[in-house]
PDB file of C-alpha atoms and ligand atoms in Angstrom:
ATOM      1  CA  MET A   1       0.000   0.000   0.000  1.00  0.00           C
ATOM      2  CA  THR A   2       1.293   3.452  -0.890  1.00  0.00           C
ATOM      3  CA  ARG A   3      -0.384   6.629   0.304  1.00  0.00           C
ATOM      4  CA  SER A   4       0.122   9.764  -1.730  1.00  0.00           C
ATOM      5  CA  TYR A   5       1.247  13.009  -0.176  1.00  0.00           C
ATOM      6  CA  ARG A   6       3.055  16.053  -1.509  1.00  0.00           C
ATOM      7  CA  HIS A   7       6.094  16.226   0.795  1.00  0.00           C
ATOM      8  CA  ILE A   8       6.364  12.699   2.177  1.00  0.00           C
ATOM      9  CA  ARG A   9       5.874   9.124   1.008  1.00  0.00           C
ATOM     10  CA  LEU A  10       4.221   6.367   3.002  1.00  0.00           C
ATOM     11  CA  ASP A  11       4.783   2.829   1.783  1.00  0.00           C
ATOM     12  CA  VAL A  12       3.488  -0.182   3.669  1.00  0.00           C
ATOM     13  CA  GLU A  13       4.662  -3.667   2.828  1.00  0.00           C
ATOM     14  CA  ALA A  14       4.717  -6.895   4.834  1.00  0.00           C
ATOM     15  CA  GLY A  15       3.956  -5.126   8.116  1.00  0.00           C
ATOM     16  CA  VAL A  16       6.637  -2.454   7.615  1.00  0.00           C
ATOM     17  CA  ALA A  17       5.554   1.155   7.045  1.00  0.00           C
ATOM     18  CA  THR A  18       8.250   3.389   5.585  1.00  0.00           C
ATOM     19  CA  LEU A  19       7.674   7.103   5.989  1.00  0.00           C
ATOM     20  CA  THR A  20      10.094   9.050   3.796  1.00  0.00           C
ATOM     21  CA  LEU A  21      10.508  12.793   4.283  1.00  0.00           C
ATOM     22  CA  ASN A  22      10.593  13.930   0.697  1.00  0.00           C
ATOM     23  CA  ARG A  23      11.811  17.474   0.164  1.00  0.00           C
ATOM     24  CA  PRO A  24      15.364  16.587  -0.811  1.00  0.00           C
ATOM     25  CA  GLU A  25      16.081  19.995  -2.378  1.00  0.00           C
ATOM     26  CA  ARG A  26      15.783  21.470   1.138  1.00  0.00           C
ATOM     27  CA  LEU A  27      17.330  18.496   2.905  1.00  0.00           C
ATOM     28  CA  ASN A  28      13.813  17.399   3.946  1.00  0.00           C
ATOM     29  CA  SER A  29      13.346  20.345   6.279  1.00  0.00           C
ATOM     30  CA  PHE A  30       9.855  20.843   7.688  1.00  0.00           C
ATOM     31  CA  ASN A  31       7.216  23.273   6.510  1.00  0.00           C
ATOM     32  CA  VAL A  32       3.675  23.284   7.872  1.00  0.00           C
ATOM     33  CA  GLU A  33       2.312  21.104   5.088  1.00  0.00           C
ATOM     34  CA  MET A  34       4.951  18.452   5.689  1.00  0.00           C
ATOM     35  CA  HIS A  35       4.175  18.500   9.419  1.00  0.00           C
ATOM     36  CA  GLU A  36       0.489  17.975   8.641  1.00  0.00           C
ATOM     37  CA  GLU A  37       1.253  15.132   6.259  1.00  0.00           C
ATOM     38  CA  VAL A  38       3.553  13.414   8.762  1.00  0.00           C
ATOM     39  CA  ALA A  39       0.883  13.710  11.473  1.00  0.00           C
ATOM     40  CA  ASP A  40      -1.661  12.136   9.134  1.00  0.00           C
ATOM     41  CA  ALA A  41       0.716   9.320   8.169  1.00  0.00           C
ATOM     42  CA  LEU A  42       1.542   8.569  11.803  1.00  0.00           C
ATOM     43  CA  ALA A  43      -2.172   8.269  12.579  1.00  0.00           C
ATOM     44  CA  VAL A  44      -2.571   5.854   9.658  1.00  0.00           C
ATOM     45  CA  VAL A  45       0.349   3.749  10.924  1.00  0.00           C
ATOM     46  CA  ARG A  46      -0.956   3.818  14.501  1.00  0.00           C
ATOM     47  CA  ASP A  47      -4.452   2.696  13.514  1.00  0.00           C
ATOM     48  CA  ASP A  48      -3.477  -0.035  11.068  1.00  0.00           C
ATOM     49  CA  ASP A  49      -3.133  -3.327  12.964  1.00  0.00           C
ATOM     50  CA  ALA A  50      -1.340  -4.903  10.024  1.00  0.00           C
ATOM     51  CA  THR A  51       1.489  -2.363  10.331  1.00  0.00           C
ATOM     52  CA  ARG A  52       3.898  -3.577  13.003  1.00  0.00           C
ATOM     53  CA  VAL A  53       6.922  -1.330  12.597  1.00  0.00           C
ATOM     54  CA  LEU A  54       7.620   2.156  11.271  1.00  0.00           C
ATOM     55  CA  VAL A  55      10.776   3.214   9.468  1.00  0.00           C
ATOM     56  CA  LEU A  56      11.353   6.979   9.344  1.00  0.00           C
ATOM     57  CA  THR A  57      13.890   8.117   6.771  1.00  0.00           C
ATOM     58  CA  GLY A  58      14.758  10.900   4.331  1.00  0.00           C
ATOM     59  CA  ALA A  59      14.903  11.104   0.536  1.00  0.00           C
ATOM     60  CA  GLY A  60      18.153  12.110  -1.147  1.00  0.00           C
ATOM     61  CA  ARG A  61      21.362  12.918   0.685  1.00  0.00           C
ATOM     62  CA  GLY A  62      19.865  14.206   3.955  1.00  0.00           C
ATOM     63  CA  PHE A  63      17.663  12.833   6.715  1.00  0.00           C
ATOM     64  CA  CYS A  64      16.126  16.137   7.835  1.00  0.00           C
ATOM     65  CA  ALA A  65      17.500  19.669   8.363  1.00  0.00           C
ATOM     66  CA  GLY A  66      14.837  20.686  10.909  1.00  0.00           C
ATOM     67  CA  GLN A  67      12.669  23.699  10.308  1.00  0.00           C
ATOM     68  CA  ASP A  68      12.603  25.097   6.760  1.00  0.00           C
ATOM     69  CA  LEU A  69      14.244  28.438   7.458  1.00  0.00           C
ATOM     70  CA  SER A  70      12.928  29.971   4.250  1.00  0.00           C
ATOM     71  CA  ASP A  71       9.520  29.893   5.980  1.00  0.00           C
ATOM     72  CA  ARG A  72      10.771  32.283   8.646  1.00  0.00           C
ATOM     73  CA  ALA A  73      10.891  36.094   8.956  1.00  0.00           C
ATOM     74  CA  VAL A  74      14.302  37.645   8.261  1.00  0.00           C
ATOM     75  CA  ALA A  75      13.828  41.228   7.055  1.00  0.00           C
ATOM     76  CA  PRO A  76      13.757  43.860   9.848  1.00  0.00           C
ATOM     77  CA  SER A  77      10.251  44.830   8.700  1.00  0.00           C
ATOM     78  CA  ASP A  78       8.906  41.261   8.996  1.00  0.00           C
ATOM     79  CA  THR A  79       6.680  40.492  11.977  1.00  0.00           C
ATOM     80  CA  PRO A  80       8.497  37.897  14.129  1.00  0.00           C
ATOM     81  CA  ARG A  81       6.953  34.418  14.283  1.00  0.00           C
ATOM     82  CA  ASP A  82       5.807  32.889  17.531  1.00  0.00           C
ATOM     83  CA  LEU A  83       8.161  29.912  17.547  1.00  0.00           C
ATOM     84  CA  GLY A  84       6.542  28.600  20.732  1.00  0.00           C
ATOM     85  CA  GLU A  85       3.352  28.155  18.743  1.00  0.00           C
ATOM     86  CA  SER A  86       5.215  26.197  16.089  1.00  0.00           C
ATOM     87  CA  ILE A  87       6.572  23.876  18.774  1.00  0.00           C
ATOM     88  CA  ASP A  88       3.155  23.533  20.437  1.00  0.00           C
ATOM     89  CA  LEU A  89       1.384  22.771  17.195  1.00  0.00           C
ATOM     90  CA  TYR A  90       3.951  20.687  15.334  1.00  0.00           C
ATOM     91  CA  TYR A  91       7.314  19.679  16.800  1.00  0.00           C
ATOM     92  CA  GLY A  92       6.060  18.693  20.280  1.00  0.00           C
ATOM     93  CA  PRO A  93       3.162  16.582  18.984  1.00  0.00           C
ATOM     94  CA  LEU A  94       5.470  14.918  16.436  1.00  0.00           C
ATOM     95  CA  VAL A  95       7.974  13.837  19.104  1.00  0.00           C
ATOM     96  CA  LYS A  96       5.137  12.620  21.345  1.00  0.00           C
ATOM     97  CA  ALA A  97       3.491  10.735  18.481  1.00  0.00           C
ATOM     98  CA  LEU A  98       6.720   8.868  17.701  1.00  0.00           C
ATOM     99  CA  ARG A  99       7.370   8.012  21.329  1.00  0.00           C
ATOM    100  CA  SER A 100       3.800   6.897  22.056  1.00  0.00           C
ATOM    101  CA  LEU A 101       3.298   4.868  18.874  1.00  0.00           C
ATOM    102  CA  PRO A 102       2.533   1.360  20.166  1.00  0.00           C
ATOM    103  CA  LYS A 103       4.958  -0.194  17.664  1.00  0.00           C
ATOM    104  CA  PRO A 104       8.706   0.116  17.202  1.00  0.00           C
ATOM    105  CA  VAL A 105      10.012   3.085  15.216  1.00  0.00           C
ATOM    106  CA  ILE A 106      13.321   2.797  13.391  1.00  0.00           C
ATOM    107  CA  GLY A 107      15.056   6.094  12.656  1.00  0.00           C
ATOM    108  CA  ALA A 108      16.925   5.292   9.448  1.00  0.00           C
ATOM    109  CA  VAL A 109      19.307   8.235   9.281  1.00  0.00           C
ATOM    110  CA  ASN A 110      20.523   8.193   5.709  1.00  0.00           C
ATOM    111  CA  GLY A 111      22.367  11.540   5.840  1.00  0.00           C
ATOM    112  CA  VAL A 112      22.705  14.741   7.794  1.00  0.00           C
ATOM    113  CA  ALA A 113      20.185  15.237  10.638  1.00  0.00           C
ATOM    114  CA  ALA A 114      20.263  18.864  11.802  1.00  0.00           C
ATOM    115  CA  GLY A 115      18.270  21.022  14.199  1.00  0.00           C
ATOM    116  CA  ALA A 116      14.891  19.517  14.959  1.00  0.00           C
ATOM    117  CA  GLY A 117      15.780  16.849  12.385  1.00  0.00           C
ATOM    118  CA  ALA A 118      18.478  15.507  14.726  1.00  0.00           C
ATOM    119  CA  ASN A 119      16.107  15.368  17.667  1.00  0.00           C
ATOM    120  CA  ILE A 120      13.282  13.802  15.672  1.00  0.00           C
ATOM    121  CA  ALA A 121      15.793  11.058  14.810  1.00  0.00           C
ATOM    122  CA  LEU A 122      16.556  10.664  18.530  1.00  0.00           C
ATOM    123  CA  ALA A 123      12.828  10.371  19.275  1.00  0.00           C
ATOM    124  CA  CYS A 124      12.831   7.104  17.302  1.00  0.00           C
ATOM    125  CA  ASP A 125      13.213   3.870  19.268  1.00  0.00           C
ATOM    126  CA  VAL A 126      16.087   2.339  17.319  1.00  0.00           C
ATOM    127  CA  VAL A 127      18.366   4.692  15.391  1.00  0.00           C
ATOM    128  CA  ILE A 128      20.474   3.242  12.593  1.00  0.00           C
ATOM    129  CA  ALA A 129      22.696   5.703  10.739  1.00  0.00           C
ATOM    130  CA  ALA A 130      24.724   5.422   7.571  1.00  0.00           C
ATOM    131  CA  ARG A 131      28.438   6.023   8.215  1.00  0.00           C
ATOM    132  CA  SER A 132      28.317   9.193   6.083  1.00  0.00           C
ATOM    133  CA  ALA A 133      25.450  10.617   8.175  1.00  0.00           C
ATOM    134  CA  SER A 134      25.879  13.116  10.982  1.00  0.00           C
ATOM    135  CA  PHE A 135      23.941  14.808  13.765  1.00  0.00           C
ATOM    136  CA  ILE A 136      24.079  18.570  14.315  1.00  0.00           C
ATOM    137  CA  GLN A 137      22.383  20.541  17.080  1.00  0.00           C
ATOM    138  CA  ALA A 138      22.413  23.462  14.643  1.00  0.00           C
ATOM    139  CA  PHE A 139      20.120  25.691  16.706  1.00  0.00           C
ATOM    140  CA  SER A 140      22.681  27.956  18.384  1.00  0.00           C
ATOM    141  CA  LYS A 141      24.113  28.848  14.975  1.00  0.00           C
ATOM    142  CA  ILE A 142      20.884  30.729  14.308  1.00  0.00           C
ATOM    143  CA  GLY A 143      20.337  32.075  17.810  1.00  0.00           C
ATOM    144  CA  LEU A 144      18.031  29.325  19.061  1.00  0.00           C
ATOM    145  CA  MET A 145      18.277  26.486  21.554  1.00  0.00           C
ATOM    146  CA  PRO A 146      17.633  22.777  20.962  1.00  0.00           C
ATOM    147  CA  ASP A 147      13.934  21.887  20.788  1.00  0.00           C
ATOM    148  CA  SER A 148      11.974  18.785  19.799  1.00  0.00           C
ATOM    149  CA  ALA A 149      13.136  17.346  23.154  1.00  0.00           C
ATOM    150  CA  GLY A 150      16.847  17.697  22.399  1.00  0.00           C
ATOM    151  CA  THR A 151      17.464  19.016  25.916  1.00  0.00           C
ATOM    152  CA  PHE A 152      15.625  15.939  27.248  1.00  0.00           C
ATOM    153  CA  PHE A 153      17.227  13.264  25.041  1.00  0.00           C
ATOM    154  CA  LEU A 154      20.831  14.479  24.878  1.00  0.00           C
ATOM    155  CA  PRO A 155      21.764  14.517  28.587  1.00  0.00           C
ATOM    156  CA  GLN A 156      20.039  11.156  29.066  1.00  0.00           C
ATOM    157  CA  LEU A 157      21.828   9.549  26.160  1.00  0.00           C
ATOM    158  CA  VAL A 158      25.309  11.044  26.275  1.00  0.00           C
ATOM    159  CA  GLY A 159      25.499  12.796  29.682  1.00  0.00           C
ATOM    160  CA  PRO A 160      25.414  16.511  30.487  1.00  0.00           C
ATOM    161  CA  ALA A 161      29.003  17.351  29.436  1.00  0.00           C
ATOM    162  CA  ARG A 162      28.596  16.045  25.899  1.00  0.00           C
ATOM    163  CA  ALA A 163      25.014  17.333  25.680  1.00  0.00           C
ATOM    164  CA  MET A 164      26.210  20.811  26.587  1.00  0.00           C
ATOM    165  CA  GLY A 165      29.091  20.715  24.096  1.00  0.00           C
ATOM    166  CA  LEU A 166      26.809  19.533  21.304  1.00  0.00           C
ATOM    167  CA  ALA A 167      24.196  22.223  22.044  1.00  0.00           C
ATOM    168  CA  LEU A 168      26.590  25.135  22.588  1.00  0.00           C
ATOM    169  CA  LEU A 169      29.137  24.415  19.873  1.00  0.00           C
ATOM    170  CA  ALA A 170      26.679  23.032  17.286  1.00  0.00           C
ATOM    171  CA  GLU A 171      29.436  20.888  15.804  1.00  0.00           C
ATOM    172  CA  LYS A 172      28.768  18.061  13.390  1.00  0.00           C
ATOM    173  CA  LEU A 173      28.793  14.713  15.229  1.00  0.00           C
ATOM    174  CA  PRO A 174      29.654  11.949  12.759  1.00  0.00           C
ATOM    175  CA  ALA A 175      27.470   8.825  12.906  1.00  0.00           C
ATOM    176  CA  GLU A 176      30.406   6.695  14.016  1.00  0.00           C
ATOM    177  CA  GLN A 177      31.011   8.915  17.031  1.00  0.00           C
ATOM    178  CA  ALA A 178      27.281   9.064  17.755  1.00  0.00           C
ATOM    179  CA  GLU A 179      27.342   5.285  18.025  1.00  0.00           C
ATOM    180  CA  ALA A 180      30.482   5.297  20.189  1.00  0.00           C
ATOM    181  CA  TRP A 181      28.864   7.823  22.536  1.00  0.00           C
ATOM    182  CA  GLY A 182      25.663   5.795  22.845  1.00  0.00           C
ATOM    183  CA  LEU A 183      23.522   8.392  21.094  1.00  0.00           C
ATOM    184  CA  ILE A 184      22.280   5.849  18.543  1.00  0.00           C
ATOM    185  CA  TRP A 185      21.931   2.084  18.215  1.00  0.00           C
ATOM    186  CA  ARG A 186      24.190   1.449  15.221  1.00  0.00           C
ATOM    187  CA  CYS A 187      26.276   3.111  12.541  1.00  0.00           C
ATOM    188  CA  VAL A 188      26.704   0.964   9.430  1.00  0.00           C
ATOM    189  CA  ASP A 189      28.622   1.343   6.194  1.00  0.00           C
ATOM    190  CA  ASP A 190      26.676   3.215   3.548  1.00  0.00           C
ATOM    191  CA  ALA A 191      26.758   0.136   1.303  1.00  0.00           C
ATOM    192  CA  ASP A 192      25.074  -1.937   4.036  1.00  0.00           C
ATOM    193  CA  PHE A 193      22.646   0.722   5.281  1.00  0.00           C
ATOM    194  CA  ALA A 194      19.496  -0.180   3.305  1.00  0.00           C
ATOM    195  CA  ALA A 195      19.921  -3.920   3.878  1.00  0.00           C
ATOM    196  CA  THR A 196      20.523  -3.429   7.614  1.00  0.00           C
ATOM    197  CA  VAL A 197      17.448  -1.228   8.020  1.00  0.00           C
ATOM    198  CA  GLU A 198      15.361  -3.739   6.073  1.00  0.00           C
ATOM    199  CA  SER A 199      16.604  -6.661   8.105  1.00  0.00           C
ATOM    200  CA  VAL A 200      15.932  -4.946  11.461  1.00  0.00           C
ATOM    201  CA  ALA A 201      12.519  -3.798  10.214  1.00  0.00           C
ATOM    202  CA  ARG A 202      11.571  -7.324   9.141  1.00  0.00           C
ATOM    203  CA  GLN A 203      12.727  -8.749  12.468  1.00  0.00           C
ATOM    204  CA  LEU A 204      10.608  -6.240  14.395  1.00  0.00           C
ATOM    205  CA  ALA A 205       7.628  -6.658  12.045  1.00  0.00           C
ATOM    206  CA  SER A 206       7.519 -10.373  12.792  1.00  0.00           C
ATOM    207  CA  GLY A 207       8.008  -9.920  16.534  1.00  0.00           C
ATOM    208  CA  PRO A 208       5.625  -9.686  19.501  1.00  0.00           C
ATOM    209  CA  THR A 209       4.181  -6.223  18.812  1.00  0.00           C
ATOM    210  CA  LEU A 210       2.246  -5.981  22.072  1.00  0.00           C
ATOM    211  CA  ALA A 211       5.392  -6.792  24.067  1.00  0.00           C
ATOM    212  CA  TYR A 212       7.282  -4.157  22.072  1.00  0.00           C
ATOM    213  CA  ALA A 213       4.638  -1.571  22.962  1.00  0.00           C
ATOM    214  CA  ARG A 214       4.969  -2.382  26.661  1.00  0.00           C
ATOM    215  CA  ILE A 215       8.793  -2.335  26.429  1.00  0.00           C
ATOM    216  CA  LYS A 216       8.620   1.177  24.922  1.00  0.00           C
ATOM    217  CA  GLU A 217       6.291   2.375  27.660  1.00  0.00           C
ATOM    218  CA  ALA A 218       8.429   0.921  30.433  1.00  0.00           C
ATOM    219  CA  ILE A 219      11.768   2.167  29.162  1.00  0.00           C
ATOM    220  CA  TYR A 220      10.446   5.661  28.473  1.00  0.00           C
ATOM    221  CA  SER A 221       8.757   5.811  31.904  1.00  0.00           C
ATOM    222  CA  ALA A 222      11.808   4.664  33.829  1.00  0.00           C
ATOM    223  CA  LYS A 223      13.479   8.054  34.091  1.00  0.00           C
ATOM    224  CA  LEU A 224      10.437   9.597  35.745  1.00  0.00           C
ATOM    225  CA  ASN A 225       9.450   6.699  37.998  1.00  0.00           C
ATOM    226  CA  THR A 226      10.656   5.574  41.392  1.00  0.00           C
ATOM    227  CA  LEU A 227      12.006   2.015  41.631  1.00  0.00           C
ATOM    228  CA  SER A 228       8.770   0.993  43.267  1.00  0.00           C
ATOM    229  CA  ALA A 229       6.579   2.579  40.592  1.00  0.00           C
ATOM    230  CA  GLN A 230       8.670   0.998  37.855  1.00  0.00           C
ATOM    231  CA  LEU A 231       8.379  -2.441  39.443  1.00  0.00           C
ATOM    232  CA  ASP A 232       4.608  -1.964  39.603  1.00  0.00           C
ATOM    233  CA  LEU A 233       4.490  -0.951  35.963  1.00  0.00           C
ATOM    234  CA  GLU A 234       6.545  -4.004  34.971  1.00  0.00           C
ATOM    235  CA  ARG A 235       4.216  -6.242  37.006  1.00  0.00           C
ATOM    236  CA  ASP A 236       1.089  -4.828  35.365  1.00  0.00           C
ATOM    237  CA  SER A 237       2.485  -5.034  31.853  1.00  0.00           C
ATOM    238  CA  GLN A 238       3.922  -8.508  32.369  1.00  0.00           C
ATOM    239  CA  ARG A 239       0.545  -9.638  33.687  1.00  0.00           C
ATOM    240  CA  GLU A 240      -1.101  -8.354  30.503  1.00  0.00           C
ATOM    241  CA  LEU A 241       1.571  -9.951  28.292  1.00  0.00           C
ATOM    242  CA  GLY A 242       1.199 -13.247  30.147  1.00  0.00           C
ATOM    243  CA  TYR A 243      -2.327 -13.484  28.733  1.00  0.00           C
ATOM    244  CA  SER A 244      -1.234 -12.694  25.161  1.00  0.00           C
ATOM    245  CA  ALA A 245      -1.288 -15.109  22.247  1.00  0.00           C
ATOM    246  CA  ASP A 246       2.318 -14.186  21.476  1.00  0.00           C
ATOM    247  CA  TYR A 247       3.521 -15.291  24.903  1.00  0.00           C
ATOM    248  CA  ARG A 248       1.744 -18.625  24.525  1.00  0.00           C
ATOM    249  CA  GLU A 249       3.286 -19.019  21.067  1.00  0.00           C
ATOM    250  CA  GLY A 250       6.752 -17.927  22.252  1.00  0.00           C
ATOM    251  CA  VAL A 251       6.872 -20.531  24.997  1.00  0.00           C
ATOM    252  CA  ALA A 252       5.362 -23.251  22.785  1.00  0.00           C
ATOM    253  CA  ALA A 253       7.961 -22.509  20.104  1.00  0.00           C
ATOM    254  CA  PHE A 254      10.781 -22.609  22.648  1.00  0.00           C
ATOM    255  CA  MET A 255       9.655 -25.956  23.995  1.00  0.00           C
ATOM    256  CA  ALA A 256       9.258 -27.379  20.497  1.00  0.00           C
ATOM    257  CA  LYS A 257      12.655 -25.977  19.449  1.00  0.00           C
ATOM    258  CA  ARG A 258      11.134 -24.094  16.497  1.00  0.00           C
ATOM    259  CA  ALA A 259      10.931 -20.425  15.466  1.00  0.00           C
ATOM    260  CA  PRO A 260       7.908 -18.606  16.933  1.00  0.00           C
ATOM    261  CA  GLN A 261       5.172 -17.261  14.667  1.00  0.00           C
ATOM    262  CA  PHE A 262       4.142 -14.076  16.447  1.00  0.00           C
ATOM    263  CA  THR A 263       0.936 -12.379  15.388  1.00  0.00           C
ATOM    264  CA  GLY A 264       1.417  -9.218  17.427  1.00  0.00           C
ATOM    265  CA  LYS A 265      -1.588 -10.038  19.616  1.00  0.00           C
TER     266      LYS A 265
HETATM  267  O1  T3D B   1      11.037  27.836  13.644  1.00  0.00           O
HETATM  268  C1  T3D B   1      10.431  27.063  14.363  1.00  0.00           C
HETATM  269  O2  T3D B   1       9.311  26.596  14.065  1.00  0.00           O
HETATM  270  C2  T3D B   1      11.057  26.650  15.666  1.00  0.00           C
HETATM  271  C3  T3D B   1      11.640  25.318  15.531  1.00  0.00           C
HETATM  272  C4  T3D B   1      12.873  25.172  15.026  1.00  0.00           C
HETATM  273  C5  T3D B   1      13.446  23.839  14.786  1.00  0.00           C
HETATM  274  C6  T3D B   1      14.714  23.869  13.996  1.00  0.00           C
HETATM  275  O3  T3D B   1      15.001  22.865  13.401  1.00  0.00           O
HETATM  276  S1  T3D B   1      15.717  25.246  14.011  1.00  0.00           S
HETATM  277  C7  T3D B   1      17.141  24.705  13.101  1.00  0.00           C
HETATM  278  C8  T3D B   1      16.906  24.747  11.614  1.00  0.00           C
HETATM  279  N1  T3D B   1      17.913  24.040  10.866  1.00  0.00           N
HETATM  280  C9  T3D B   1      19.143  24.503  10.695  1.00  0.00           C
HETATM  281  O4  T3D B   1      19.541  25.533  11.200  1.00  0.00           O
HETATM  282  C10 T3D B   1      20.021  23.711   9.747  1.00  0.00           C
HETATM  283  C11 T3D B   1      20.278  24.528   8.497  1.00  0.00           C
HETATM  284  N2  T3D B   1      21.048  23.749   7.547  1.00  0.00           N
HETATM  285  C12 T3D B   1      22.378  23.602   7.652  1.00  0.00           C
HETATM  286  O5  T3D B   1      23.012  24.028   8.582  1.00  0.00           O
HETATM  287  C13 T3D B   1      23.041  22.849   6.538  1.00  0.00           C
HETATM  288  O6  T3D B   1      22.215  22.845   5.418  1.00  0.00           O
HETATM  289  C14 T3D B   1      23.388  21.391   6.902  1.00  0.00           C
HETATM  290  C15 T3D B   1      24.522  21.375   7.936  1.00  0.00           C
HETATM  291  C16 T3D B   1      22.183  20.645   7.449  1.00  0.00           C
HETATM  292  C17 T3D B   1      23.890  20.650   5.630  1.00  0.00           C
HETATM  293  O7  T3D B   1      24.918  21.395   5.035  1.00  0.00           O
HETATM  294  P1  T3D B   1      25.340  21.058   3.541  1.00  0.00           P
HETATM  295  O8  T3D B   1      26.535  21.926   3.235  1.00  0.00           O
HETATM  296  O9  T3D B   1      25.499  19.595   3.410  1.00  0.00           O
HETATM  297  O10 T3D B   1      24.077  21.444   2.626  1.00  0.00           O
HETATM  298  P2  T3D B   1      23.585  22.926   2.230  1.00  0.00           P
HETATM  299  O11 T3D B   1      24.255  23.313   0.958  1.00  0.00           O
HETATM  300  O12 T3D B   1      23.690  23.829   3.376  1.00  0.00           O
HETATM  301  O13 T3D B   1      22.037  22.633   1.994  1.00  0.00           O
HETATM  302  C18 T3D B   1      21.549  22.081   0.772  1.00  0.00           C
HETATM  303  C19 T3D B   1      20.329  22.850   0.355  1.00  0.00           C
HETATM  304  O14 T3D B   1      19.328  22.659   1.362  1.00  0.00           O
HETATM  305  C20 T3D B   1      20.591  24.350   0.307  1.00  0.00           C
HETATM  306  O15 T3D B   1      19.764  24.887  -0.713  1.00  0.00           O
HETATM  307  P3  T3D B   1      20.413  25.399  -2.104  1.00  0.00           P
HETATM  308  O16 T3D B   1      21.479  26.384  -1.773  1.00  0.00           O
HETATM  309  O17 T3D B   1      20.965  24.155  -2.741  1.00  0.00           O
HETATM  310  O18 T3D B   1      19.236  25.968  -2.845  1.00  0.00           O
HETATM  311  C21 T3D B   1      20.121  24.825   1.651  1.00  0.00           C
HETATM  312  O19 T3D B   1      19.720  26.160   1.663  1.00  0.00           O
HETATM  313  C22 T3D B   1      18.918  23.915   1.869  1.00  0.00           C
HETATM  314  N3  T3D B   1      18.638  23.766   3.304  1.00  0.00           N
HETATM  315  C23 T3D B   1      19.323  23.076   4.215  1.00  0.00           C
HETATM  316  N4  T3D B   1      18.757  23.198   5.396  1.00  0.00           N
HETATM  317  C24 T3D B   1      17.694  24.000   5.249  1.00  0.00           C
HETATM  318  C25 T3D B   1      17.617  24.380   3.907  1.00  0.00           C
HETATM  319  N5  T3D B   1      16.656  25.176   3.447  1.00  0.00           N
HETATM  320  C26 T3D B   1      15.750  25.636   4.358  1.00  0.00           C
HETATM  321  N6  T3D B   1      15.778  25.305   5.652  1.00  0.00           N
HETATM  322  C27 T3D B   1      16.720  24.498   6.150  1.00  0.00           C
HETATM  323  N7  T3D B   1      16.700  24.139   7.447  1.00  0.00           N
END
C-alpha cells in the first residue's frame, strides 16, 4: 500500500511502514504542510493493525535539516513568528506521536540530521545511521536552543558534558562517534545501510508487537518513575503480556525448538 502526499511518502509492505521525508532539495526540512502530512501518516500507521513497525527516513542525501528556514521572517520589517506556537502545534506533537506509537520506530538516518531533524531522529526507538550521516544541534548557529526534546534526550543519552558541548558548539557529530557515545543504536557502512534497516525492520515486524509496545512504555517511563513505581508498571504489563497469544506461542515454540510465529496479539 502506498499513500500519496506532496512532501512525504508512506509505503506499507509486509507489516513495515516506511515514511520518507521527501523534500530533498531542502534536505527534507519541515514546513507546515509536511508536518500535517507526517501527522496524518503517523495516525494511519498507529491505527493499522497490520502495520507492526515504522521506518522513518529521508529522501536524497539528507535525513532532515529541521525547520525550513525559508519559511521564517528575516527582514527587519517582517513580523516575528511565535516559535513557541510552532513547537506547540507541530514539533512537540510529532515527538510525542513517535514516542507513544505502540509499535517500534526505526530512525533510518541516511544523511545529515540537523536542528529539529536531529532530535526527531533521537525520538525514534532504534536509530540506525549510515556512516556518512551526521547529527548537528544546529540551533545555536541561528540564535536558538535545541527543541523537539533535544534538551531531554541528549543529557540522558550522552550525559550533560557532551550534551552541553553539542548544544553550545553546534558541531557536526559523525554517525560513528554518535554510536560510540551511545547516542544511537548502530552506525553501518553506507553500502550496508538499506539492507541493515530492512533486516531490522523485518525482524521487528515479525516480533511480539504488544510486548514491544509495553517495552517502549516501560523504558520511556523509567526516568520519571521511582524504583517501586517501575516495578509496579513491569508487574502490570507482564501480567497483561502473560495473557497474550504471542507469549503462549513464544513458549510453545521454545519448547518445540522451532521459530515462533508471532501475530502481534
Ligand atoms: O522555527 C520554528 O518553528 C522553531 C523550531 C525550530 C526547529 C529547527 O530545526 S531550528 C534549526 C533549523 N535548521 C538549521 O539551522 C540547519 C540549516 N542547515 C544547515 O546548517 C546545513 O544545510 C546542513 C549542515 C544541514 C547541511 O549542510 P550542507 O553543506 O550539506 O548542505 P547545504 O548546501 O547547506 O544545503 C543544501 C540545500 O538545502 C541548500 O539549498 P540550495 O542552496 O541548494 O538551494 C540549503 O539552503 C537547503 N537547506 C538546508 N537546510 C535547510 C535548507 N533550506 C531551508 N531550511 C533548512 N533548514
